[in-house]
Structures are given as C-alpha cells and as structure tokens.
Amino acid sequence: MTHTIIQLAYLGAALLFISALRALGHPDTARRGMQFAAFGMAVAVAATLLDARIVSWQWIVAGLIVGTVAGYPLGMHIKMTAMPQRIALSHAFGALAASLVGIGEYAHGLVHGTLTSFQTASLGFEVLFGSLTVTGSLMAFGKLQEILPGRPLLFRGQNWLNLGLIVLAAAALVAEIVTPGHPLVFGSMAVLAALVGVLFVLPIGGADMPVVVSLLNSYAGLAAVATGFALDNTILIVVGALDGLSGFILSMAMSRAMNRSFANVLFGAFGAAPTVDAAAAGGASGEMVATSAEDAALRLAYASRVVMVPGYGLAVSQAQHQIRELGELIEKRGGEVRYAIHPVAGRMPGHMNVLLAEAGVPYDKLIDMEEINEKFADTDISVVVGANDVVNPAARTNAASPIYGMPILKVADSKAVLVLKRGRGTGFSGVENDLFVDPKTSMLFGDARASLAELGSEVKIA
C-alpha cells in the first residue's frame, strides 16, 4: 500500500513539474509555474520520506535543518546582480549531492559484493556527470563573482587535452562496467571528470556564461537521471530528464541568439583579448559625444516614442526602479515607452525580464528582440542603459568584427540614441561599439542609477 502511495505521489509531482515548465514559458504565468514546481518538489520529498528503506532519521533531519537555514537567505536576500552565480552555486550543490550518493552506493555495493554491470553503469554516469558539473559550476561561479578572471584563460593544446581527459574518463567508466568492483578505476574516473569540469570552463569568456550555466544545468539533470536508475527512483528519472533536456534546449537557443555554433561557444574562447587591432578589423572610429542630464531630459520629455534598452549595467547599478520611474514620467507627458529585451542580455536567460518585473514594469511593455526591431525606425529616442555588444551595429555591418552575424537590437535605426554608461570601455567581446560614436548618439556618463534618477528629476521640470 505504501509503495502505491509513493508512486502515485511521484506521478502527481511529475505532472506538477511539467505544468511548471509550461507556465514558466510566459511572464504572466511564471510565478504560478514556480509555485507548481515548489509544491511538486514538496510532494516528491514527502513521498520519498515514506520509503521503507529509510533506517535512520537523524541525518535526514539534520540535512533538512541545514538546508533550510542555508537556502532561505540565499533565496530571499540575494541581489539580482548575483543571481547567475547563485544559480551556478546551486548547480554545484545539486551535482555534489548526486555525486556523493553515487559514491556512497558504489561503496555499499562494493562492501556487500552486490555490484552489477547495470548498477555500475548508472552509478558511473551519475558520478561522471556529477563531478564534472560540480567543478564546472564552481568555476562558473568564480568567473561570475570575479574571484577568477572573466576573460578566457587559454594555453596551447587546451582542447586536445580536454578531449584526452574525457576519453580517459570514459575508458575508466567502460572498464568498470565490464568488470565491476575496482575502486581505484572508479575513483580515477571521478577525478578525471572533475578536472574536465575545471578545464571546460577556463577557456570560456564572460559573454558566454549564460550558455555555460544552462549547459551545466543540463549536466546536473543527466546526473539526476543516472541517480534515479541507480536508486530505482522514478521521480528522479523524470525530473532529471526534464532538467537535462530543457537545459540543453535553452543552451542551443542562446547559441542561436548569438549566431554562433554550440561548438564555438564551448571551444571558441569568445571574449579573449583581440588578436587584431580595431583599424584592421574595421572597428569603430570617431569620438563619443557627451551630453548633460538637462539636455537629455528635455529630449525625453517631448519624445512621442521612447524605447528603453536595458543591459547588465542596469543590474550592476540596481537601477531597475529608476528606469521604471523615468518611463512613467515620460508616459505622463504623453510619450509611449517600451522596453527592448535581447535574449542574452545580462548574465542568465531572462535576466532583464526578471529585473524589470521585479521593479513593477508591466509584462506587456517588455518586447522581445524580433518584435521591437521593427519599431526602432519610428522611435524618437532609444535609451541604452548598460548594454553594449547586443546593440553594436558592427554585428550587421562589419564582416571583420568578431561579433559579425550576432542578432542585435537595431538601436542604430532610431532617430536619436542616448547611452548611459559608466565609462568608455568595451563590452565582454572586447569590441569597440560603433553605436557610441554615431553622430546621433549622445553619451551620459556616470552610474546608471544616479543618471536615471537625475533624468527623472529633470523630466519633471522640463
């Protein structure tokens, strides 16, 4: 009877997870999707605690307490700028749990002499993907948190070394499956996989971190699937498959959004120091023209159509509330305000959507790239806040540019452009931005939060 209840609970949890994924596909239902997912996880955990194989509750209770104490502040008090590295850290913890379960089950089977080839294969894949994800996620966390350099770290023969380590880890796994019960071989596979995780992320630059984080999420899902097979746990297989497949699909979608192949993201070292100078590549030439908040506010106050273009700089400055307030002031004066969302702006998928939604910007004003690009030609002024590579017209006009072919927001088609920028530096690609030296572009230098607040004050009295 208990087994039947557990399986029915798992079925209900699986349906909730599928419903959650569907709801997360649209901003209007995303909050409900998270509630579905949380409730589904609660059901799955509660059902698992009914398992008759549980012989001791002490460590389970201790784990629940420690997890709750650690997880609550991570979820409630994390800044939006730190959300990508928080997600990377969560992937590392999840993969570590899967790896430790796999190692524990392997040790148990080894002691009792019950290891079979099928069980060893499941545990091997679990530890292989888990170990790789742990170290890879920690490396991604370090780069996003700027503990490690955000630029690609390269050395000669790097890709060949990575390939060789992967082959050795796979060979160790095959050897253990064929003749189970060799802990040195199993341990070597885990160490090699962990080393691959480190070397896998080292050559990837900050611009590609969203793709890396979602790919590591996929690996964590595959580790969960393997855990499910090893423990004969249905819900782990279902949830791991959903997680793994959705993470992989998202990684591919973001690669397409950058007009780059998946292999180029993983092995192309995008964001490395340029090997050719700007002149040789036909880079930006000219001078940036600075403006004052008073002059910029006057143009905004009398504009009929305004498009706000948020980027990572908006998140860094925590200026989402100020950009919403400025937009509302323009609307009170009769202007139309929309927010242009590039699919890879920020440091994680949907970063700008979440940031602006947190500030109370209505969902219907968040316009995706494909739709908003048609409207820039009729826009009186576009306000770029902290975005760089995703608005660089060189992606359309300069075949020698490293970002050529990348889909961008066509801000350069606007009648006028105002760029809020802290300094004169380049984006993560290291490429100078042609938009910033365009004759119709004005630069307002300074912290985005302070600049937007000043613009709002000036619009009120314009």
C-alpha angles and dihedrals in degrees: 000000000000091000090053092050091050093051093047089050090050090051091052091048091050091052090050091051092050090048089049092054090050093049092048089062092080130044093227092060101030095100090052089049091056090050090052090050094048093048091046091052091049090052092048093049093046091050092049090054088062090063111123091218091074105104101168131036100186098088092039092055091044090051092049091052095046092045093050094047092049098038101050098062090041089057100038106036104034115120118237089240089059096045096098093054090043088056091048089052091050089053089052092052093046093049091045089055091051092047093049091049090051093049091046093050091047091051091047092051091045093053094046095039093236100123114130128186092251093050091045090051091052093046091044094054089045094054093038095055092034095054092045091050094047096056094034092053092047089052090049089049090051093051094046092046089047092237084122125036111277092215120088114274108216139181134172115282093011097141092046090051091051091049091049093051091049091051091049092049091049091048091052090051092050091048091052092048092051093049110016122202107061107122093184091058092045092048092048089054091053093048093047091049091050090051090050089054091056095045092042093063099035096080095045118097130220094261090065098045094104089059092046094050093051091046091051087050087057091051091050088053091052089051089053091051091053090048089053092054092046093050096034089238115154099197093053090054093049097043093042091052091049091048095045096046096043091049091051093047090049091050091052092047092053091048089055090048088059092043091237133124119249090243091053091054092051099040107016099084092222108191096036119138108285115258093205129050124247094255093054090050094045091250129174118304129185136052132293112243114220122212136188128248090244094056093043093048091052091057092047093048093059099036118116097200123031128176120197114208111196124195140168091290088066089057093046091054093041086228099146093112092049093051090050091049091049090050091051091050090053090049091051087059091054100265125135115233127195132171119227114215121199112200094233100035111130126010103299139029110284093009094140093043092055093043095052094040088054088057092051100255107158113252093233090064093058103091123191121234097255093054100038094049089071091057102051094085089062094043117112094204135357119207113210112198115188097329120127124151094032091062099038109123089204085082087069103030109031116067090185093059118106089230096048111140095022110134108246140180105266094229090146089070091066120105090240136004131208116194121196107202136160095219145340098276128126129253126259091283090062089232123136112242116240090199093066093060095041110124092237093052123096121194122217105192123204142064109331094226094053093042093051091047090050091048089052092052091049094047089056092060099034 
